């Protein structure tokens, strides 16, 4: 009963935040105009353009990215049984970053200037998928999950080192383009890209639910789970695939968005007081979407047309929550 | 008695360099209680893990109900064999009720929906182990003794004819150890086979039908009576007096 109330509240707040995110911004849209547009009535052309071409895609991006990162974070925390694991723990987003760095700054060596958002996204997707394939192959060979975790961290470090080298030889303009990408943005995603992310999230959720029973079993210990007939390798490969693809595509479309994937699973465990994935998966998706929508609203608070980097907002929300969880609650590791 | 487990010429290892177990030949019958004893590092856990299919053995054969362990479908095998180990790290936020419910996993669908029969087995197991009052507590709130009883309850809820326990009395006080040994002995009335390792040799011998003494990778099969009457065997476990 308590769970259904919490789910209902999350759903209602998601709708409310969606509406606020759409009507609130550098140009405020009257609520009645928004409702009229939804009812198919004619409203001011400029309002219609702002809502349909900018605000709704941005709000949908926040929902899909927040849900994707939270789901990916939950799967990684369970798989590695580590409270600080998140969607980026395996270095897949570093792969996306490396792809973008090679494109934005590396292309400069060839005398080419890259400005297209599509090519940046493609480079990020290629980088993320390359790292995902490497991790996938390694995870087939490596038996111990901690070895895999360290390998992922090493992959991230290698890409940071290569990015550092590329930065050293880059021009100011190229450096600025890359830094802007790393700050993250929800406002440059097209409906086509949203459809792809939406489909990926949909299949990710289906696969995650299909693995929920096995993920629950992992929480009582890998050996217990194996003797209960759980294929740890299958669960590991599917979890890495879902998290990798979701984190990789999210990073490709919006840049790296910090903390959402780490804090949301913890908040859900606290709110629902459970480790059951049949409850955690939908709750993480809903709460993740809520938090990123809220972050997007906060990013527009300074008004006068200025929009703060989304990554800074999620970090400002995330860090106090993590500190509150660490100091206000029992030892985090005990939950794992 | 009908044979449940038969091990022939088994060698098992964690690396290719040397075998932890070497040329082991032993067997276990239905309804038998067997105590595995031996010093630390002798290969007790390796033997139990090999039987559970958690460790790939290099040579030899382990046959459970006349079928090679490697050939068993793990889900089907989990209806025959359950495993309890105190070294497994269990998530502290899981309710005792839920944890014991994991014993019903092999019988539930992909949504892990428990039937009335499953619920009945869970309640029976909690009562049999005397931990029904802990039902709504979280695993992280239990004492070591309560933990071991709850672990055993999960194995009982799994309703397998064969339970393997790796050191179920580690870190327990005398009262809690006695309670665990009593619970193990009670399983005989259910015609379950129990294979457990323990360092509390005297108590283990009191409930066991047979003893597997693991020493430097070899396993000596004996009875409690034979063991107590053989100074050479006793010296392998207790050292020189």
Coordinates of C-alpha atoms in Angstrom, one line a residue:
Chain A
X1 CA 0.0 0.0 0.0
X2 CA 2.8 2.4 1.0
X3 CA 4.6 1.5 -2.2
X4 CA 1.6 2.3 -4.4
X5 CA 1.3 5.7 -2.7
X6 CA 5.0 6.5 -3.3
X7 CA 4.7 5.4 -6.9
X8 CA 1.6 7.5 -7.4
X9 CA 3.3 10.6 -5.9
X10 CA 6.4 10.0 -8.1
X11 CA 4.1 9.8 -11.2
X12 CA 2.1 12.9 -10.3
X13 CA 5.3 14.9 -9.5
X14 CA 6.7 13.8 -12.9
X15 CA 3.7 15.3 -14.7
X16 CA 3.9 18.5 -12.7
X17 CA 7.6 18.9 -13.3
X18 CA 7.1 18.2 -17.0
X19 CA 4.6 21.0 -17.2
X20 CA 6.7 23.4 -15.2
X21 CA 9.8 22.6 -17.3
X22 CA 7.8 23.2 -20.5
X23 CA 6.2 26.6 -19.5
X24 CA 9.1 27.9 -17.5
X25 CA 12.3 29.4 -19.1
X26 CA 13.8 32.5 -20.6
X27 CA 10.4 33.1 -22.2
X28 CA 7.5 32.1 -19.9
X29 CA 4.6 30.4 -21.6
X30 CA 1.1 31.1 -20.1
X31 CA -0.3 27.9 -18.7
X32 CA -3.5 28.3 -20.6
X33 CA -1.7 28.6 -23.9
X34 CA 0.1 25.3 -23.2
X35 CA -3.3 23.6 -22.4
X36 CA -4.8 25.1 -25.5
X37 CA -1.9 23.7 -27.6
X38 CA -2.5 20.2 -26.0
X39 CA -6.2 20.5 -27.0
X40 CA -5.3 21.3 -30.6
X41 CA -6.3 25.0 -30.4
X42 CA -4.3 27.6 -32.2
X43 CA -1.9 29.7 -30.1
X44 CA 0.8 32.3 -30.8
X45 CA 3.2 30.9 -33.5
X46 CA 6.3 31.8 -31.4
X47 CA 4.9 30.0 -28.3
X48 CA 4.1 27.0 -30.4
X49 CA 7.6 26.9 -31.8
X50 CA 9.2 27.3 -28.4
X51 CA 7.1 24.5 -26.9
X52 CA 7.3 22.0 -29.8
X53 CA 10.8 22.6 -31.0
X54 CA 12.6 23.4 -27.8
X55 CA 10.9 22.8 -24.5
X56 CA 9.1 19.5 -25.1
X57 CA 12.2 17.8 -26.6
X58 CA 14.3 19.2 -23.7
X59 CA 11.8 17.9 -21.1
X60 CA 11.6 14.5 -22.8
X61 CA 15.4 14.4 -22.9
X62 CA 15.5 15.0 -19.2
X63 CA 12.9 12.2 -18.5
X64 CA 14.7 9.7 -20.7
X65 CA 18.2 10.5 -19.6
X66 CA 17.3 10.6 -15.9
X67 CA 15.5 7.3 -16.2
X68 CA 18.4 5.7 -18.3
X69 CA 21.2 6.9 -16.0
X70 CA 19.3 5.8 -12.9
X71 CA 18.5 2.3 -14.3
X72 CA 22.2 1.9 -15.5
X73 CA 23.4 3.0 -12.0
X74 CA 21.1 0.6 -10.2
X75 CA 22.3 -2.3 -12.4
X76 CA 26.0 -1.5 -11.8
X77 CA 25.6 -1.1 -8.0
X78 CA 23.9 -4.5 -7.8
X79 CA 26.3 -6.2 -10.2
X80 CA 29.4 -4.9 -8.4
X81 CA 27.7 -4.8 -5.0
X82 CA 29.4 -1.4 -4.6
X83 CA 27.5 1.7 -3.3
X84 CA 29.7 4.1 -5.3
X85 CA 29.2 2.3 -8.6
X86 CA 27.3 4.2 -11.2
X87 CA 26.6 4.2 -14.9
X88 CA 30.0 5.6 -15.7
X89 CA 32.0 3.1 -13.5
X90 CA 33.0 0.9 -16.4
X91 CA 34.5 3.8 -18.3
X92 CA 32.0 3.6 -21.1
X93 CA 31.3 7.3 -20.9
X94 CA 35.0 7.9 -21.0
X95 CA 34.9 6.0 -24.3
X96 CA 32.2 8.5 -25.5
X97 CA 34.4 11.4 -24.3
X98 CA 37.4 10.0 -26.1
X99 CA 35.4 9.7 -29.3
X100 CA 34.3 13.3 -29.0
X101 CA 37.8 14.5 -28.1
X102 CA 39.3 12.7 -31.1
X103 CA 36.6 14.2 -33.4
X104 CA 36.5 17.8 -32.0
X105 CA 40.2 18.3 -31.2
X106 CA 41.9 15.5 -33.2
X107 CA 40.3 16.6 -36.4
X108 CA 42.2 19.9 -36.0
X109 CA 45.4 18.0 -36.8
X110 CA 43.9 17.4 -40.2
X111 CA 42.9 21.0 -40.5
X112 CA 39.2 20.2 -40.3
X113 CA 36.8 22.1 -38.0
X114 CA 33.9 20.1 -36.7
X115 CA 30.7 22.0 -35.8
X116 CA 28.0 19.5 -36.5
X117 CA 26.2 18.1 -33.4
X118 CA 25.3 14.9 -35.3
X119 CA 29.0 14.1 -35.9
X120 CA 29.8 14.8 -32.2
X121 CA 27.0 12.4 -31.3
X122 CA 28.2 9.7 -33.7
X123 CA 31.8 10.0 -32.4
X124 CA 30.5 9.6 -28.8
X125 CA 28.4 6.6 -29.7
X126 CA 31.3 5.0 -31.6
X127 CA 33.6 5.7 -28.6
X128 CA 31.1 4.2 -26.1
X129 CA 30.4 1.2 -28.2
X130 CA 34.1 0.5 -28.8
X131 CA 34.7 0.5 -25.0
X132 CA 31.5 -1.6 -24.4
X133 CA 32.8 -4.3 -26.8
X134 CA 36.2 -4.4 -25.1
X135 CA 34.4 -4.7 -21.7
X136 CA 32.1 -7.3 -23.0
X137 CA 35.0 -9.5 -24.3
X138 CA 36.9 -9.1 -21.1
X139 CA 33.8 -9.9 -19.0
X140 CA 33.5 -13.2 -20.9
X141 CA 37.1 -14.2 -19.7
X142 CA 37.2 -12.6 -16.2
X143 CA 35.5 -14.6 -13.5
X144 CA 35.9 -12.1 -10.6
X145 CA 33.6 -9.1 -10.8
X146 CA 36.1 -6.9 -8.9
X147 CA 38.7 -7.5 -11.6
X148 CA 36.2 -6.4 -14.2
X149 CA 35.5 -3.2 -12.1
X150 CA 39.2 -2.4 -11.9
X151 CA 39.5 -3.0 -15.6
X152 CA 36.7 -0.6 -16.3
X153 CA 38.3 2.1 -14.1
X154 CA 41.6 1.5 -16.0
X155 CA 39.8 2.0 -19.3
X156 CA 38.5 5.3 -18.0
X157 CA 42.0 6.3 -16.9
X158 CA 43.6 5.4 -20.3
X159 CA 41.0 7.5 -22.1
X160 CA 41.6 10.4 -19.7
X161 CA 45.3 10.2 -20.4
X162 CA 44.7 10.1 -24.2
X163 CA 42.3 13.0 -23.9
X164 CA 44.9 14.9 -22.0
X165 CA 47.4 14.4 -24.7
X166 CA 45.0 15.5 -27.4
X167 CA 44.1 18.6 -25.3
X168 CA 47.8 19.5 -25.0
X169 CA 48.1 19.8 -28.8
X170 CA 44.7 21.5 -29.4
X171 CA 43.8 25.1 -30.1
X172 CA 41.8 27.3 -27.8
X173 CA 38.7 27.0 -29.9
X174 CA 38.8 23.2 -30.0
X175 CA 39.4 23.1 -26.3
X176 CA 36.4 25.3 -25.6
X177 CA 34.2 23.1 -27.8
X178 CA 35.2 20.0 -25.9
X179 CA 34.8 21.7 -22.5
X180 CA 31.2 22.8 -23.4
X181 CA 30.4 19.2 -24.4
X182 CA 31.6 18.0 -21.0
X183 CA 29.4 20.5 -19.2
X184 CA 26.4 18.6 -20.5
X185 CA 23.2 19.9 -22.2
X186 CA 19.7 18.6 -22.6
X187 CA 18.7 21.1 -25.3
X188 CA 20.4 19.8 -28.4
X189 CA 18.5 16.5 -28.8
X190 CA 16.3 16.0 -31.8
X191 CA 13.0 14.0 -31.9
X192 CA 14.7 11.3 -33.9
X193 CA 17.5 10.9 -31.3
X194 CA 14.8 10.9 -28.6
X195 CA 13.0 8.1 -30.4
X196 CA 16.2 6.0 -30.5
X197 CA 16.9 6.7 -26.8
X198 CA 13.3 6.0 -25.9
X199 CA 13.4 2.6 -27.7
X200 CA 16.7 1.7 -26.1
X201 CA 15.3 2.6 -22.7
X202 CA 12.2 0.6 -23.4
X203 CA 14.1 -2.6 -24.3
X204 CA 16.6 -1.9 -21.4
X205 CA 13.6 -1.8 -18.9
X206 CA 12.2 -5.1 -20.4
X207 CA 15.6 -6.8 -20.1
X208 CA 16.2 -5.4 -16.6
X209 CA 12.8 -6.8 -15.5
X210 CA 13.6 -10.1 -17.1
X211 CA 16.8 -10.2 -15.0
X212 CA 15.2 -8.8 -11.8
X213 CA 14.9 -12.2 -10.2
X214 CA 18.5 -13.0 -10.8
X215 CA 19.7 -9.5 -9.7
X216 CA 17.8 -10.1 -6.4
X217 CA 19.6 -13.5 -6.0
X218 CA 23.0 -11.8 -6.5
X219 CA 22.3 -9.8 -3.4
X220 CA 22.4 -12.9 -1.2
X221 CA 25.9 -13.8 -2.6
X222 CA 27.2 -15.0 -5.9
X223 CA 27.7 -18.6 -4.7
X224 CA 24.3 -18.8 -3.2
X225 CA 22.8 -17.5 -6.4
X226 CA 24.8 -20.0 -8.5
X227 CA 23.6 -22.9 -6.4
X228 CA 20.0 -21.5 -6.9
X229 CA 20.5 -22.0 -10.6
X230 CA 21.3 -18.4 -11.5
X231 CA 23.6 -17.9 -14.5
X232 CA 25.9 -15.1 -13.1
X233 CA 27.6 -14.7 -16.5
X234 CA 24.4 -14.1 -18.3
X235 CA 23.1 -11.6 -15.8
X236 CA 26.5 -9.9 -15.8
X237 CA 26.6 -9.6 -19.6
X238 CA 23.0 -8.4 -19.9
X239 CA 23.5 -5.8 -17.1
X240 CA 26.7 -4.5 -18.7
X241 CA 25.0 -4.4 -22.1
X242 CA 21.9 -2.4 -20.8
X243 CA 24.0 0.0 -18.7
X244 CA 26.7 0.4 -21.3
X245 CA 24.2 1.2 -24.1
X246 CA 22.1 3.5 -22.0
X247 CA 25.0 5.4 -20.4
X248 CA 26.9 5.5 -23.7
X249 CA 23.9 6.9 -25.7
X250 CA 23.0 9.4 -22.9
X251 CA 26.5 10.7 -22.8
X252 CA 26.6 10.9 -26.6
X253 CA 23.4 13.0 -26.7
X254 CA 23.8 15.2 -23.6
X255 CA 27.4 14.9 -22.4
X256 CA 28.4 13.3 -19.1
X257 CA 25.7 14.0 -16.4
X258 CA 27.1 13.3 -13.0
X259 CA 25.6 11.9 -9.8
X260 CA 22.1 11.0 -11.1
X261 CA 23.0 7.4 -11.7
X262 CA 24.7 7.1 -8.2
X263 CA 22.2 8.9 -5.9
X264 CA 18.9 7.7 -7.4
X265 CA 19.2 4.0 -6.5
X266 CA 20.2 5.0 -3.0
X267 CA 17.2 7.3 -2.6
X268 CA 14.9 4.6 -3.9
X269 CA 16.3 2.1 -1.4
X270 CA 15.7 4.6 1.3
X271 CA 12.2 5.6 0.2
X272 CA 10.9 2.1 -0.5
X273 CA 13.0 0.4 2.2
X274 CA 13.8 -2.5 -0.1
X275 CA 16.5 -4.1 -2.2
X276 CA 13.9 -5.9 -4.4
X277 CA 14.6 -5.0 -8.1
X278 CA 11.0 -5.5 -9.0
X279 CA 10.4 -2.3 -7.0
X280 CA 13.7 -0.6 -7.5
X281 CA 13.7 -0.7 -11.3
X282 CA 10.4 1.2 -11.8
X283 CA 11.1 3.5 -8.8
X284 CA 14.6 4.4 -10.1
X285 CA 13.2 5.2 -13.6
X286 CA 10.5 7.5 -12.1
X287 CA 12.7 9.2 -9.5
X288 CA 15.6 9.6 -12.0
X289 CA 13.2 11.3 -14.5
X290 CA 11.9 13.5 -11.7
X291 CA 15.3 14.6 -10.5
X292 CA 16.7 15.4 -14.0
X293 CA 13.5 17.4 -14.8
X294 CA 14.0 19.3 -11.5
X295 CA 17.7 19.9 -12.4
X296 CA 16.7 21.3 -15.8
X297 CA 14.1 23.7 -14.1
X298 CA 16.8 24.9 -11.7
X299 CA 19.3 25.4 -14.5
X300 CA 16.9 28.0 -15.9
X301 CA 16.3 29.9 -12.6
X302 CA 18.8 32.7 -13.3
X303 CA 16.5 33.7 -16.2
X304 CA 17.6 36.5 -18.6
X305 CA 18.0 33.8 -21.2
X306 CA 20.9 32.2 -19.4
X307 CA 20.9 28.4 -18.9
X308 CA 23.4 26.9 -16.4
X309 CA 25.3 23.7 -17.3
X310 CA 23.1 20.7 -16.3
X311 CA 26.1 18.8 -15.0
X312 CA 26.8 21.5 -12.5
X313 CA 23.2 21.4 -11.2
X314 CA 23.1 17.6 -10.9
X315 CA 26.4 17.8 -9.0
X316 CA 25.1 20.5 -6.7
X317 CA 22.0 18.4 -6.0
X318 CA 23.9 15.1 -5.8
X319 CA 26.8 15.9 -3.6
X320 CA 24.7 17.1 -0.6
X321 CA 22.4 14.0 -1.0
X322 CA 25.4 11.7 -1.0
X323 CA 26.9 13.4 2.0
X324 CA 23.5 13.2 3.8
X325 CA 23.3 9.5 3.0
X326 CA 26.9 8.8 4.1
X327 CA 26.7 10.8 7.4
X328 CA 23.0 10.6 8.2
X329 CA 22.6 6.9 7.6
X330 CA 24.4 3.7 8.6
X331 CA 27.5 2.7 6.7
X332 CA 26.6 2.6 3.0
X333 CA 28.5 -0.6 2.3
X334 CA 26.2 -2.4 4.8
X335 CA 23.4 -2.1 2.3
X336 CA 25.3 -4.2 -0.1
Chain B
X1 CA 21.1 -47.5 1.4
X2 CA 20.6 -45.8 -1.9
X3 CA 23.6 -43.8 -3.0
X4 CA 23.0 -40.1 -3.5
X5 CA 26.5 -38.9 -4.2
X6 CA 29.5 -40.7 -5.6
X7 CA 33.0 -39.2 -6.0
X8 CA 35.6 -41.0 -7.9
X9 CA 39.3 -40.2 -8.5
X10 CA 38.6 -36.4 -8.0
X11 CA 41.3 -33.9 -8.3
X12 CA 40.4 -30.2 -7.9
X13 CA 42.4 -27.0 -7.9
X14 CA 42.2 -23.2 -8.1
X15 CA 45.3 -22.9 -10.3
X16 CA 47.1 -25.3 -12.7
X17 CA 50.2 -25.4 -10.4
X18 CA 49.0 -27.8 -7.8
X19 CA 45.9 -29.8 -6.8
X20 CA 44.1 -28.8 -3.5
X21 CA 42.3 -32.2 -3.6
X22 CA 43.9 -35.3 -5.1
X23 CA 42.4 -38.6 -6.1
X24 CA 39.4 -38.5 -3.8
X25 CA 37.1 -41.5 -3.7
X26 CA 34.1 -41.2 -1.4
X27 CA 30.3 -41.6 -1.4
X28 CA 27.2 -40.5 0.5
X29 CA 23.9 -42.3 0.9
X30 CA 20.4 -40.9 1.2
X31 CA 19.6 -39.8 4.8
X32 CA 23.2 -39.9 5.9
X33 CA 24.9 -37.1 7.9
X34 CA 28.5 -36.7 7.1
X35 CA 31.0 -34.4 9.0
X36 CA 33.9 -33.0 7.0
X37 CA 36.8 -32.3 9.4
X38 CA 40.4 -31.2 8.9
X39 CA 42.7 -28.4 9.6
X40 CA 42.5 -24.9 7.9
X41 CA 43.5 -25.0 4.3
X42 CA 43.3 -28.8 4.1
X43 CA 40.7 -28.6 1.3
X44 CA 37.3 -28.9 3.1
X45 CA 35.7 -25.9 1.4
X46 CA 37.2 -26.9 -2.0
X47 CA 35.6 -30.3 -1.6
X48 CA 32.2 -28.8 -0.7
X49 CA 32.4 -26.2 -3.5
X50 CA 33.3 -28.9 -6.1
X51 CA 30.3 -31.0 -5.1
X52 CA 28.0 -27.9 -5.4
X53 CA 29.4 -27.2 -8.9
X54 CA 31.0 -23.9 -7.8
X55 CA 34.5 -25.1 -8.8
X56 CA 35.5 -26.8 -12.0
X57 CA 37.4 -29.9 -11.0
X58 CA 40.3 -31.0 -13.3
X59 CA 40.0 -34.7 -13.3
X60 CA 37.7 -37.4 -11.9
X61 CA 34.0 -37.6 -11.5
X62 CA 31.3 -36.3 -9.1
X63 CA 28.0 -38.0 -9.6
X64 CA 24.8 -36.7 -8.0
X65 CA 21.9 -39.1 -8.4
X66 CA 24.0 -41.0 -10.9
X67 CA 24.5 -37.9 -13.1
X68 CA 27.7 -36.0 -13.5
X69 CA 27.6 -32.6 -11.7
X70 CA 28.9 -30.8 -14.8
X71 CA 25.9 -32.3 -16.8
X72 CA 23.2 -31.1 -14.4
X73 CA 21.0 -28.2 -15.5
X74 CA 21.8 -25.8 -12.5
X75 CA 18.1 -25.0 -12.0
X76 CA 17.2 -28.7 -11.8
X77 CA 20.2 -29.4 -9.5
X78 CA 19.0 -26.7 -7.2
X79 CA 15.9 -28.8 -6.5
X80 CA 18.2 -31.6 -5.3
X81 CA 21.0 -29.8 -3.5
X82 CA 21.1 -26.6 -1.4
X83 CA 24.2 -24.9 -0.1
X84 CA 24.9 -22.9 3.1
X85 CA 28.1 -20.9 3.7
X86 CA 28.9 -18.4 6.4
X87 CA 31.4 -16.7 4.2
X88 CA 28.7 -15.4 1.8
X89 CA 28.1 -11.6 2.1
X90 CA 24.3 -11.1 2.2
X91 CA 22.7 -7.7 1.6
X92 CA 21.7 -6.3 5.0
X93 CA 18.4 -4.7 3.7
X94 CA 16.8 -8.0 2.8
X95 CA 14.1 -9.1 5.2
X96 CA 14.5 -12.5 6.9
X97 CA 11.2 -13.6 5.3
X98 CA 12.5 -12.6 1.9
X99 CA 15.8 -14.2 2.4
X100 CA 14.3 -17.6 3.4
X101 CA 12.0 -17.1 0.3
X102 CA 15.1 -17.3 -1.9
X103 CA 14.9 -21.0 -1.1
X104 CA 11.8 -21.1 -3.3
X105 CA 13.5 -19.5 -6.3
X106 CA 14.1 -22.8 -8.2
X107 CA 10.3 -23.3 -8.1
X108 CA 9.0 -19.8 -8.9
X109 CA 8.5 -18.1 -12.3
X110 CA 10.6 -15.2 -13.7
X111 CA 8.6 -12.8 -11.7
X112 CA 9.6 -14.7 -8.5
X113 CA 5.9 -14.9 -7.5
X114 CA 5.5 -17.2 -4.6
X115 CA 2.6 -19.6 -4.4
X116 CA 0.6 -20.5 -1.3
X117 CA 2.7 -23.7 -1.1
X118 CA 5.9 -21.7 -1.3
X119 CA 4.7 -19.5 1.6
X120 CA 3.9 -22.6 3.6
X121 CA 7.4 -24.0 3.0
X122 CA 8.9 -20.7 4.1
X123 CA 6.8 -20.6 7.3
X124 CA 7.6 -24.2 8.1
X125 CA 11.3 -23.7 7.6
X126 CA 11.3 -20.6 9.8
X127 CA 9.4 -22.5 12.5
X128 CA 11.7 -25.6 12.2
X129 CA 14.8 -23.4 12.8
X130 CA 13.1 -21.5 15.6
X131 CA 13.5 -18.1 13.8
X132 CA 9.8 -17.3 13.0
X133 CA 10.0 -14.4 15.4
X134 CA 12.7 -12.8 13.2
X135 CA 10.5 -12.9 10.1
X136 CA 10.2 -9.1 9.7
X137 CA 13.7 -8.2 10.8
X138 CA 16.4 -7.2 8.3
X139 CA 19.4 -9.5 7.7
X140 CA 21.7 -6.8 8.9
X141 CA 20.0 -6.8 12.3
X142 CA 20.7 -10.4 13.1
X143 CA 23.4 -11.8 15.4
X144 CA 25.8 -14.5 14.1
X145 CA 23.8 -17.3 15.7
X146 CA 20.5 -16.0 14.3
X147 CA 22.2 -15.6 10.9
X148 CA 23.2 -19.3 10.8
X149 CA 19.8 -20.4 11.7
X150 CA 18.2 -18.3 9.0
X151 CA 20.7 -19.6 6.4
X152 CA 19.7 -23.1 7.4
X153 CA 16.0 -22.1 7.2
X154 CA 16.6 -21.0 3.6
X155 CA 18.2 -24.3 2.7
X156 CA 15.3 -26.2 4.3
X157 CA 12.7 -24.0 2.5
X158 CA 14.5 -25.1 -0.7
X159 CA 13.1 -28.6 0.1
X160 CA 16.1 -30.5 -1.3
X161 CA 17.0 -34.0 -0.2
X162 CA 20.7 -32.9 0.2
X163 CA 22.0 -29.9 2.1
X164 CA 25.7 -28.9 2.1
X165 CA 26.9 -26.6 4.9
X166 CA 30.3 -25.0 5.0
X167 CA 31.3 -24.3 8.6
X168 CA 27.8 -23.5 9.9
X169 CA 29.0 -23.0 13.5
X170 CA 31.9 -20.5 12.8
X171 CA 31.9 -17.6 15.2
X172 CA 29.1 -19.0 17.3
X173 CA 28.9 -19.4 21.1
X174 CA 28.4 -22.8 22.6
X175 CA 24.6 -22.4 23.0
X176 CA 24.1 -21.3 19.4
X177 CA 26.4 -24.1 18.1
X178 CA 24.4 -26.7 20.0
X179 CA 21.2 -25.3 18.5
X180 CA 22.7 -25.6 15.0
X181 CA 23.9 -29.2 15.6
X182 CA 20.5 -30.1 16.9
X183 CA 18.8 -28.6 13.8
X184 CA 21.2 -30.6 11.6
X185 CA 20.4 -33.8 13.5
X186 CA 16.7 -33.2 13.2
X187 CA 17.0 -33.2 9.4
X188 CA 17.6 -37.0 9.6
X189 CA 13.9 -37.5 10.4
X190 CA 13.1 -35.8 7.1
X191 CA 15.4 -38.3 5.4
X192 CA 17.7 -35.5 4.2
X193 CA 21.4 -36.1 3.6
X194 CA 23.6 -33.6 5.3
X195 CA 27.2 -32.8 4.5
X196 CA 28.8 -30.2 6.8
X197 CA 32.3 -29.1 7.6
X198 CA 33.2 -28.0 11.2
X199 CA 36.1 -27.4 13.5
X200 CA 34.0 -28.4 16.5
X201 CA 35.0 -32.0 16.0
X202 CA 33.6 -33.5 19.2
X203 CA 30.1 -32.2 18.6
X204 CA 30.2 -32.9 14.9
X205 CA 31.1 -36.6 15.6
X206 CA 28.0 -36.8 18.0
X207 CA 25.6 -36.2 15.1
X208 CA 27.5 -37.7 12.1
X209 CA 27.0 -41.2 10.6
X210 CA 30.3 -40.9 8.8
X211 CA 33.4 -38.7 8.8
X212 CA 35.4 -37.4 5.9
X213 CA 38.8 -36.4 7.2
X214 CA 40.5 -34.0 4.8
X215 CA 44.3 -33.9 5.1
X216 CA 46.7 -32.4 2.6
X217 CA 44.3 -32.9 -0.3
X218 CA 43.4 -36.5 0.4
X219 CA 40.1 -37.5 2.0
X220 CA 39.9 -40.4 4.5
X221 CA 36.4 -41.9 4.9
X222 CA 35.7 -43.3 8.4
X223 CA 33.1 -43.5 11.1
X224 CA 33.0 -41.5 14.3
X225 CA 33.7 -44.7 16.3
X226 CA 36.7 -45.6 14.1
X227 CA 38.0 -42.1 14.2
X228 CA 37.9 -41.9 18.0
X229 CA 39.6 -45.3 18.3
X230 CA 42.4 -44.4 15.9
X231 CA 45.3 -42.3 17.4
X232 CA 46.9 -41.7 14.0
X233 CA 43.7 -40.2 12.6
X234 CA 43.1 -38.1 15.8
X235 CA 46.6 -36.8 15.5
X236 CA 45.9 -35.5 12.0
X237 CA 43.1 -33.4 13.4
X238 CA 44.1 -32.5 17.0
X239 CA 47.9 -32.5 16.5
X240 CA 50.3 -34.1 19.0
X241 CA 48.9 -34.1 22.6

